[in-house]
């Protein structure tokens, strides 16, 4: 192999195509192994990433064959600043996942921009406050752990029950001093389609948790009516800080 | 008027070109921004939303882009133009409605459809037929029909109207494009035009042995042909992937900046809520198998026609798709397609509103 030929061969191994394929494959494998993919896509969707890794492996194999073959067209050997910018652009998502925070999921900022409150927060609080706190017919003392999704969908049937659930806090200035929102995101496929769900929490435990903290709530469900819509709230609640769950999003359930 | 080119810019010194100096500086600045981006985004809560949304859009799309690229590569090497000519009706006004049903045969989502379409074009399938397939396949396919039914708890009105609306728009738009451009090949960029060989994005001559001898696919052993197909897939993946990242970047900015309460606040007017939901569909870039869950969450807040417009437009045209179309179509054509698709979806939604009312 001549010096020029050797240099060309070296350049092909470090070609933008080769680096992009390797970068994406390593990035996806790390996300899958560490479970961090759950910060971006629904937990059940891990097979899709496995398919992508398999597909990229096949493409990488073909690319390797192209480099080893002497009949390659050499197009990939050309290297320029613009080409490397393309590589950087293609690898940007991988770079953002590997170099960014490792446990960060959609936060209160995303909640505030995506949540469609059934009424203004202030009026919602008034509706709940106008109800006789904690005098529902089905009042029980048994504590059951339920997801926030269950509370939102089956709340009217759970009125009076003592429940425990986890979620993230959202403090709004328009809410009274003893009240805040607990929220989660429900995803169908990925965080881009995440829809927030939230329930009002009333507590006598001070100080209230800061906004955006993961907490466990224990309290009793109460339901009031507002514009013919049931408004669900958790009252007499106690709260404690918890670690963020591995799977921060709830799934829409196909 | 003469066009301004790098050559026409006056040179301050002999041998000095402003463009030549500025280009590497701009590229280096962009490289620096990309490298510093994780730190920059870590400084604010909105930065985190942007980062998570961007990565999630791409993680969801990448498996389908890889699969689409592989399917495209297989089409390139294993499917002969003669076979495609036999199965696609010769008359384009017949080929378009048939191609719009292609999603049932090859059910791919909007991310996977672009590399497949590129290869079909290179094989000589008429552009209007390929466009009909590209527009319809992400809606008129069994997976999307099923996900819409689940999200709307079996509400057959939405399932049927979404499928029918998507089909009608996907048939009408290519026919108008065919009428507007008699020579539809002129819409395509050079590398995507038929009869230029493999369509791998390079401008070299094929069949001369300079690129592995693409002209001799049929005579090679199976293993070599498979490797050849995957080489084409690599080219497709990298070409389409670049545009996908650019589209996802823009979509993530809109996701972060858009307050959905504002969109919901104009829900009372069918015209404005439909337009707002169309803008949202174009900006959010949701997968066609997931967007029904977002639309269903707006039931009771926005008019039925607005939800329908969101579900029909999103899979056909959004920022990410428009960017990916630019990988093989001229900008004027992409602009025409965007305008026609938007007009078609708006018209269909308004017609639905008039016929079945504004219930949510």
XYZ file of C-alpha atoms in Angstrom:
614
model
C 0.000 0.000 0.000
C 1.471 3.348 -1.032
C 1.590 6.316 1.336
C -1.161 8.156 -0.582
C -3.334 5.051 -0.637
C -2.770 4.487 3.086
C -3.769 8.087 3.825
C -6.949 7.710 1.746
C -7.814 4.511 3.621
C -7.302 6.265 6.976
C -9.496 9.167 5.876
C -12.281 6.760 4.878
C -12.271 5.128 8.330
C -12.663 8.572 9.854
C -15.195 9.672 7.250
C -18.248 11.691 8.324
C -20.510 8.750 7.394
C -18.589 6.328 9.582
C -18.465 8.709 12.563
C -22.202 9.516 12.305
C -23.214 5.858 12.232
C -20.893 4.932 15.114
C -22.004 7.990 17.118
C -25.696 7.242 16.754
C -25.237 3.558 17.511
C -23.170 4.155 20.662
C -25.589 6.879 21.796
C -28.641 4.650 21.412
C -26.940 1.695 23.132
C -26.001 3.874 26.136
C -29.509 5.315 26.377
C -30.992 1.831 26.308
C -28.517 0.319 28.810
C -28.886 3.138 31.359
C -32.653 3.395 30.895
C -32.331 7.103 30.083
C -34.417 6.662 26.955
C -37.418 6.863 29.311
C -36.739 10.582 29.711
C -37.543 11.030 26.016
C -39.860 8.260 24.781
C -42.517 5.982 26.288
C -41.091 3.102 28.345
C -42.800 0.499 26.161
C -41.096 1.864 23.070
C -37.638 0.457 23.840
C -37.958 -2.187 21.052
C -37.976 0.691 18.545
C -34.534 1.736 19.747
C -33.360 -1.872 19.533
C -34.586 -1.940 15.912
C -32.722 1.319 15.217
C -29.515 -0.088 16.730
C -29.880 -3.245 14.592
C -30.511 -1.145 11.482
C -27.541 1.115 12.193
C -25.339 -1.950 12.737
C -26.326 -3.235 9.282
C -25.579 0.168 7.745
C -22.258 0.301 9.564
C -21.373 -3.143 8.239
C -22.142 -1.977 4.710
C -20.081 1.158 5.258
C -17.156 -0.965 6.507
C -17.462 -3.170 3.436
C -17.375 -0.031 1.292
C -14.160 1.093 2.960
C -12.524 -2.337 2.677
C -13.573 -2.665 -0.958
C -11.171 -1.197 -3.496
C -14.074 -0.369 -5.812
C -15.440 2.314 -3.482
C -16.158 5.606 -5.190
C -14.173 7.588 -2.648
C -16.916 10.183 -2.290
C -16.764 9.819 1.472
C -13.038 10.441 1.575
C -13.510 14.117 0.766
C -13.428 16.139 3.936
C -14.174 19.822 4.465
C -15.301 22.111 7.236
C -18.859 22.133 5.867
C -18.955 18.339 5.882
C -17.868 18.296 9.515
C -20.587 20.797 10.317
C -23.054 18.273 8.874
C -21.549 15.617 11.143
C -21.878 17.896 14.153
C -25.496 18.602 13.236
C -26.296 14.910 12.822
C -24.628 14.054 16.105
C -26.148 16.996 18.005
C -28.971 14.914 19.554
C -26.503 12.247 20.690
C -24.258 14.951 22.150
C -27.215 16.566 23.952
C -28.265 13.275 25.566
C -24.777 12.255 26.641
C -23.499 15.674 27.759
C -26.763 16.985 29.240
C -28.251 16.296 32.694
C -28.892 12.580 33.192
C -32.229 12.670 35.079
C -33.955 15.710 33.622
C -37.490 15.185 32.335
C -40.159 17.642 31.195
C -40.513 20.186 33.996
C -42.896 22.786 35.423
C -41.973 25.141 32.589
C -43.310 22.632 30.036
C -46.321 22.018 32.252
C -47.161 25.727 32.349
C -47.062 26.046 28.557
C -48.930 22.805 27.794
C -51.580 22.556 30.508
C -55.097 23.511 29.549
C -56.759 24.298 32.861
C -60.502 23.537 32.877
C -61.054 26.940 34.505
C -58.844 29.664 35.923
C -56.848 28.368 38.858
C -58.380 30.890 41.225
C -61.966 29.873 40.378
C -60.985 26.214 40.603
C -59.751 26.772 44.144
C -62.974 28.588 45.046
C -65.031 25.675 43.735
C -63.082 23.229 45.843
C -63.081 25.551 48.848
C -66.845 25.983 48.662
C -67.252 22.269 49.191
C -67.295 20.947 52.761
C -63.694 19.654 52.818
C -63.603 15.972 53.671
C -67.270 15.144 54.092
C -67.772 12.746 51.228
C -70.055 9.754 51.567
C -67.458 7.105 50.785
C -64.863 8.352 53.291
C -62.476 5.555 54.229
C -59.327 5.372 56.284
C -57.596 2.743 54.106
C -54.672 4.195 52.146
C -54.247 3.026 48.563
C -51.432 3.917 46.166
C -52.731 5.067 42.813
C -51.263 6.894 39.841
C -52.219 10.485 39.129
C -53.722 9.246 35.863
C -56.164 7.026 37.785
C -57.129 9.938 40.019
C -57.808 12.181 37.017
C -59.815 9.588 35.072
C -61.625 7.806 37.931
C -61.663 10.640 40.473
C -65.449 10.991 40.799
C -65.724 7.306 41.706
C -62.931 7.671 44.289
C -64.396 10.606 46.253
C -63.633 10.281 49.975
C -60.907 7.644 49.545
C -57.498 8.106 51.133
C -54.837 7.795 48.480
C -51.098 8.120 48.014
C -49.570 9.201 44.725
C -46.398 10.722 43.360
C -45.925 13.608 40.974
C -44.231 16.928 40.458
C -45.258 20.195 42.042
C -46.389 23.375 40.365
C -46.783 26.513 42.462
C -48.882 29.251 40.953
C -49.000 32.752 42.488
C -52.788 32.864 42.055
C -53.286 29.898 44.394
C -53.840 30.254 48.179
C -50.928 29.653 50.559
C -52.005 26.116 51.430
C -52.634 24.941 47.868
C -50.528 23.796 44.920
C -50.825 21.530 41.881
C -49.353 18.071 41.481
C -48.744 17.084 37.856
C -47.446 14.325 35.592
C -47.097 14.039 31.821
C -48.890 11.311 29.865
C -47.093 10.252 26.694
C -48.359 8.237 23.735
C -44.983 7.920 21.979
C -42.494 10.551 23.119
C -42.073 13.682 25.219
C -43.089 15.841 22.242
C -46.652 14.512 22.458
C -46.719 14.597 26.277
C -50.024 15.865 27.657
C -49.972 17.170 31.237
C -52.500 16.100 33.857
C -52.814 17.821 37.220
C -54.779 17.771 40.453
C -55.165 20.496 43.051
C -53.643 19.684 46.452
C -54.630 21.347 49.743
C -52.318 20.789 52.696
C -51.764 22.099 56.209
C -48.133 20.967 56.152
C -45.856 23.998 55.890
C -43.654 24.946 54.189
C -45.102 23.962 50.841
C -42.750 22.138 48.501
C -40.890 24.231 45.940
C -42.125 24.179 42.364
C -40.817 21.325 40.175
C -40.019 18.917 43.022
C -40.919 15.236 42.899
C -43.109 14.513 45.923
C -45.302 11.799 47.411
C -48.730 12.983 48.492
C -51.042 11.300 50.985
C -54.516 12.724 51.285
C -58.200 12.324 50.582
C -59.951 12.799 47.267
C -62.802 15.245 47.031
C -64.876 16.157 44.003
C -66.745 19.380 43.310
C -68.716 20.536 40.294
C -67.703 23.429 38.060
C -69.534 24.182 34.809
C -70.930 20.627 34.856
C -67.393 19.236 35.002
C -66.134 17.314 38.046
C -63.168 19.088 39.659
C -60.951 16.680 41.562
C -58.715 17.711 44.454
C -56.651 16.031 47.138
C -57.323 17.515 50.584
C -55.828 17.164 54.077
C -52.658 16.174 52.295
C -49.209 15.492 53.657
C -46.214 15.598 51.380
C -42.669 14.295 51.350
C -39.876 14.620 48.805
C -39.003 11.538 46.752
C -36.407 10.587 44.145
C -37.467 11.097 40.508
C -38.811 7.809 39.133
C -36.871 6.012 36.380
C -39.900 6.392 34.106
C -41.035 9.981 34.683
C -43.943 9.838 32.237
C -47.190 7.910 32.422
C -48.304 6.137 29.263
C -51.500 6.763 27.341
C -52.219 3.050 27.014
C -52.886 1.932 23.457
C -30.453 41.845 -13.415
C -27.271 39.976 -12.852
C -27.150 37.505 -10.000
C -24.860 38.215 -7.070
C -22.271 35.503 -6.746
C -19.074 35.141 -4.778
C -17.227 36.155 -7.952
C -19.197 39.376 -8.332
C -18.326 40.623 -4.833
C -15.557 43.212 -5.168
C -12.215 42.060 -3.856
C -10.479 44.404 -1.454
C -7.092 42.857 -2.081
C -5.974 40.686 -4.952
C -6.725 37.060 -4.075
C -8.909 38.050 -1.093
C -12.586 37.004 -1.108
C -14.934 38.001 1.708
C -17.038 34.879 1.156
C -14.002 32.625 1.333
C -12.983 34.166 4.663
C -16.467 34.433 6.181
C -17.557 30.873 5.409
C -15.087 29.036 7.667
C -15.646 31.629 10.411
C -19.420 31.040 10.307
C -18.951 27.277 10.204
C -16.569 27.401 13.186
C -19.029 29.567 15.120
C -21.820 27.093 14.415
C -19.577 24.229 15.508
C -18.838 26.092 18.738
C -22.576 26.645 19.375
C -23.257 22.939 18.831
C -20.467 21.884 21.196
C -21.550 24.388 23.864
C -25.257 23.661 23.495
C -25.669 21.243 26.469
C -24.186 23.902 28.761
C -26.228 26.736 27.183
C -29.489 24.791 27.497
C -28.726 23.846 31.100
C -28.989 27.506 32.149
C -32.799 27.753 32.017
C -35.979 25.726 32.492
C -37.021 26.472 28.896
C -33.646 25.163 27.744
C -34.439 21.820 29.361
C -37.832 21.677 27.622
C -36.154 22.481 24.308
C -33.471 19.815 24.783
C -35.891 17.084 25.836
C -38.348 17.865 23.034
C -35.622 17.958 20.383
C -34.077 14.673 21.471
C -37.462 12.968 21.872
C -38.593 13.959 18.350
C -35.360 12.573 16.925
C -35.286 9.400 19.031
C -38.802 8.624 17.928
C -38.025 9.360 14.273
C -34.608 7.704 13.918
C -35.807 4.059 13.932
C -38.236 4.884 11.139
C -35.691 6.856 9.129
C -33.262 3.915 9.398
C -35.987 1.472 8.326
C -37.125 3.781 5.525
C -33.539 4.113 4.309
C -33.096 0.325 4.303
C -36.390 -0.166 2.430
C -35.264 2.545 -0.019
C -31.918 0.803 -0.542
C -33.646 -2.525 -1.160
C -36.001 -0.872 -3.661
C -33.008 0.672 -5.422
C -31.169 -2.608 -5.902
C -33.891 -5.269 -6.058
C -36.884 -3.571 -7.689
C -36.570 -3.027 -11.404
C -38.071 0.031 -13.094
C -39.807 -2.342 -15.517
C -41.669 -4.062 -12.649
C -42.760 -0.714 -11.199
C -43.951 0.394 -14.643
C -46.045 -2.771 -14.866
C -47.810 -2.344 -11.489
C -48.394 1.428 -11.635
C -51.110 2.578 -14.061
C -49.672 4.401 -17.068
C -52.156 7.253 -16.920
C -51.172 9.584 -14.089
C -54.729 10.495 -13.144
C -55.210 6.781 -12.420
C -51.767 6.260 -10.875
C -52.315 9.011 -8.280
C -55.422 7.528 -6.543
C -53.843 4.056 -6.626
C -50.567 5.320 -5.141
C -52.465 7.138 -2.383
C -53.593 3.714 -1.145
C -49.960 2.537 -0.985
C -49.969 2.971 2.805
C -51.928 -0.261 3.124
C -49.221 -2.120 1.183
C -46.232 -0.357 2.752
C -47.456 1.260 6.015
C -44.730 3.757 6.846
C -44.958 6.902 8.924
C -43.959 10.356 7.695
C -40.317 9.995 8.781
C -39.786 6.756 6.858
C -41.697 7.806 3.766
C -39.137 10.340 2.499
C -36.204 7.966 1.805
C -38.615 5.432 0.265
C -40.125 8.120 -1.972
C -36.683 9.294 -3.052
C -35.814 5.825 -4.309
C -39.164 5.389 -6.067
C -38.510 8.653 -7.917
C -35.039 7.515 -8.916
C -36.640 4.348 -10.305
C -38.790 6.423 -12.610
C -42.130 6.330 -10.743
C -43.980 9.509 -11.825
C -43.650 12.370 -9.338
C -47.420 12.900 -8.830
C -47.839 9.221 -7.866
C -44.900 9.395 -5.431
C -46.256 12.622 -3.934
C -49.686 11.003 -3.467
C -48.021 8.108 -1.636
C -45.903 10.479 0.504
C -48.921 12.528 1.548
C -51.349 9.656 2.109
C -49.217 6.859 3.594
C -48.781 8.477 7.040
C -52.590 8.753 7.402
C -54.149 6.080 5.211
C -52.511 3.122 6.893
C -53.802 0.527 9.380
C -51.569 1.591 12.316
C -52.691 5.218 12.232
C -56.349 4.251 11.790
C -56.055 1.990 14.869
C -54.294 4.636 17.013
C -56.941 7.237 16.097
C -59.692 4.801 17.071
C -58.003 4.129 20.443
C -57.398 7.822 21.194
C -60.981 8.768 20.316
C -62.381 5.757 22.171
C -63.840 4.277 19.012
C -65.505 7.501 17.748
C -65.915 6.342 14.147
C -66.636 9.873 12.878
C -63.080 11.020 13.560
C -61.498 7.791 12.304
C -63.429 7.847 9.009
C -63.136 11.584 8.388
C -59.399 11.624 9.096
C -58.774 8.748 6.689
C -61.092 10.077 3.976
C -59.820 13.657 4.349
C -56.210 12.528 4.139
C -56.943 10.466 1.037
C -58.825 13.235 -0.769
C -56.141 15.876 -0.122
C -53.378 13.407 -1.058
C -55.066 12.798 -4.428
C -56.014 16.379 -5.270
C -52.649 18.036 -4.460
C -50.516 15.878 -6.829
C -53.054 16.334 -9.624
C -52.839 20.114 -9.250
C -49.022 19.896 -9.155
C -49.168 17.785 -12.349
C -51.371 20.431 -13.966
C -49.066 23.251 -12.804
C -45.817 21.546 -13.902
C -46.262 19.521 -17.071
C -42.674 18.280 -16.721
C -42.782 17.227 -13.072
C -39.167 16.012 -13.208
C -38.120 19.672 -13.207
C -39.416 19.867 -9.617
C -36.702 17.481 -8.453
C -33.113 18.266 -7.582
C -30.579 16.771 -9.968
C -29.661 13.742 -7.833
C -33.282 12.701 -7.346
C -34.211 12.741 -11.023
C -34.930 9.419 -12.688
C -32.415 7.828 -15.056
C -29.465 9.339 -13.216
C -28.488 5.969 -11.835
C -28.828 5.111 -8.175
C -29.934 8.455 -6.886
C -27.463 8.249 -4.049
C -26.887 11.944 -4.042
C -23.656 11.918 -5.998
C -23.263 13.436 -9.407
C -20.937 10.831 -10.876
C -21.798 8.555 -13.780
C -23.093 5.131 -12.864
C -22.447 1.942 -14.681
C -18.911 3.017 -15.337
C -17.572 1.281 -12.289
C -16.798 4.503 -10.453
C -19.312 3.821 -7.709
C -19.220 0.112 -7.407
C -20.869 -0.493 -10.739
C -24.494 0.245 -9.897
C -25.504 -0.474 -13.444
C -24.748 -4.141 -12.899
C -26.922 -4.783 -9.787
C -28.815 -7.586 -11.466
C -25.768 -9.655 -12.327
C -24.109 -9.658 -8.884
C -24.476 -12.360 -6.218
C -27.132 -11.806 -3.525
C -24.658 -10.911 -0.747
C -23.045 -8.218 -2.895
C -26.417 -6.834 -3.920
C -27.485 -6.659 -0.265
C -24.300 -4.795 0.638
C -24.935 -2.473 -2.301
C -28.492 -1.843 -1.067
C -27.215 -0.970 2.400
C -24.627 1.430 0.963
C -27.469 3.295 -0.677
C -29.308 3.194 2.664
C -26.312 4.854 4.384
C -26.400 7.706 1.865
C -30.152 8.137 2.327
C -29.916 8.024 6.108
C -27.250 10.727 6.224
C -28.911 12.971 3.643
C -32.415 12.776 5.124
C -31.085 12.735 8.711
C -29.468 16.140 8.282
C -32.749 17.718 7.213
C -34.571 15.812 9.952
C -32.337 17.381 12.628
C -32.882 20.882 11.174
C -36.666 20.321 11.147
C -36.619 18.937 14.684
C -34.621 21.954 15.900
C -37.301 24.301 14.583
C -40.087 22.110 15.984
C -38.449 22.084 19.425
C -38.289 25.903 19.412
C -42.033 26.058 18.675
C -42.806 23.417 21.328
C -40.925 25.475 23.894
C -42.360 28.848 22.930
C -45.981 27.923 22.210
C -48.475 28.401 25.032
C -51.332 25.993 24.291
C -53.689 28.040 26.457
C -53.525 30.714 23.742
C -54.541 28.186 21.078
C -57.363 26.920 23.299
C -58.574 30.449 23.997
C -59.644 30.892 20.368
C -61.557 27.621 20.407
C -64.974 29.240 20.006
C -64.458 30.331 16.399
C -64.364 27.377 13.985
C -62.335 29.277 11.387
C -59.721 30.639 13.780
C -59.516 27.477 15.869
C -58.996 25.426 12.698
C -56.266 27.789 11.520
C -54.666 27.752 14.974
C -54.709 23.956 15.096
C -53.236 23.778 11.591
C -50.411 26.057 12.694
C -49.940 23.860 15.759
C -49.866 20.691 13.624
C -47.234 22.248 11.359
C -45.140 23.397 14.277
C -45.318 20.518 16.727
C -44.210 17.744 14.323
C -45.938 14.928 16.171
C -45.818 11.349 14.907
C -48.986 10.360 13.046
C -49.387 7.415 15.411
C -49.361 9.680 18.488
C -50.981 12.943 17.403
C -54.512 11.602 17.926
C -53.842 11.426 21.677
C -52.915 15.116 21.740
C -55.948 16.058 19.630
C -58.239 13.944 21.820
C -57.010 15.865 24.875
C -58.486 18.991 23.230
C -61.956 17.457 22.848
C -64.437 19.682 24.625
C -62.155 22.691 24.232
C -61.803 23.020 20.461
C -64.276 22.439 17.627
C -64.373 19.002 15.989
C -63.285 20.523 12.670
C -60.204 22.043 14.335
C -59.197 18.664 15.782
C -59.756 17.098 12.363
C -57.571 19.712 10.645
C -54.816 19.007 13.187
C -54.991 15.264 12.521
C -55.096 15.518 8.722
C -52.459 18.216 8.266
C -49.820 17.059 10.786
C -48.809 13.800 9.062
C -48.903 15.446 5.617
C -46.968 18.614 6.252
C -44.977 19.927 9.167
C -41.663 21.743 9.571
C -39.666 18.541 9.853
C -41.258 17.076 6.692
C -40.853 20.316 4.739
C -37.151 20.296 5.640
C -36.865 16.650 4.553
C -38.659 17.404 1.244
C -35.947 19.970 0.533
C -33.489 17.070 0.413
C -34.770 16.210 -3.073
C -37.258 18.872 -4.257
C -36.806 22.454 -5.357
C -37.900 25.133 -2.905
C -40.626 26.541 -5.185
C -42.228 23.112 -5.466
C -42.095 22.561 -1.705
C -43.745 25.964 -1.185
C -46.512 25.032 -3.649
C -47.087 21.678 -1.970
C -47.278 23.295 1.481
C -49.779 25.890 0.244
C -51.949 23.330 -1.550
C -51.975 20.865 1.341
C -52.890 23.617 3.821
C -55.652 24.915 1.539
C -56.988 21.392 0.984
C -57.031 20.527 4.694
C -58.658 23.837 5.617
C -61.306 23.398 2.922
C -62.071 19.826 4.003
C -62.317 20.830 7.680
C -64.644 23.732 6.932
C -66.813 21.502 4.756
C -66.990 19.008 7.623
C -67.959 21.820 9.983
C -70.774 22.899 7.670
C -72.047 19.344 7.203
C -71.834 17.909 10.703
C -71.667 21.023 12.884
C -69.172 22.336 15.351
C -69.507 19.780 18.108
C -66.335 18.831 19.886
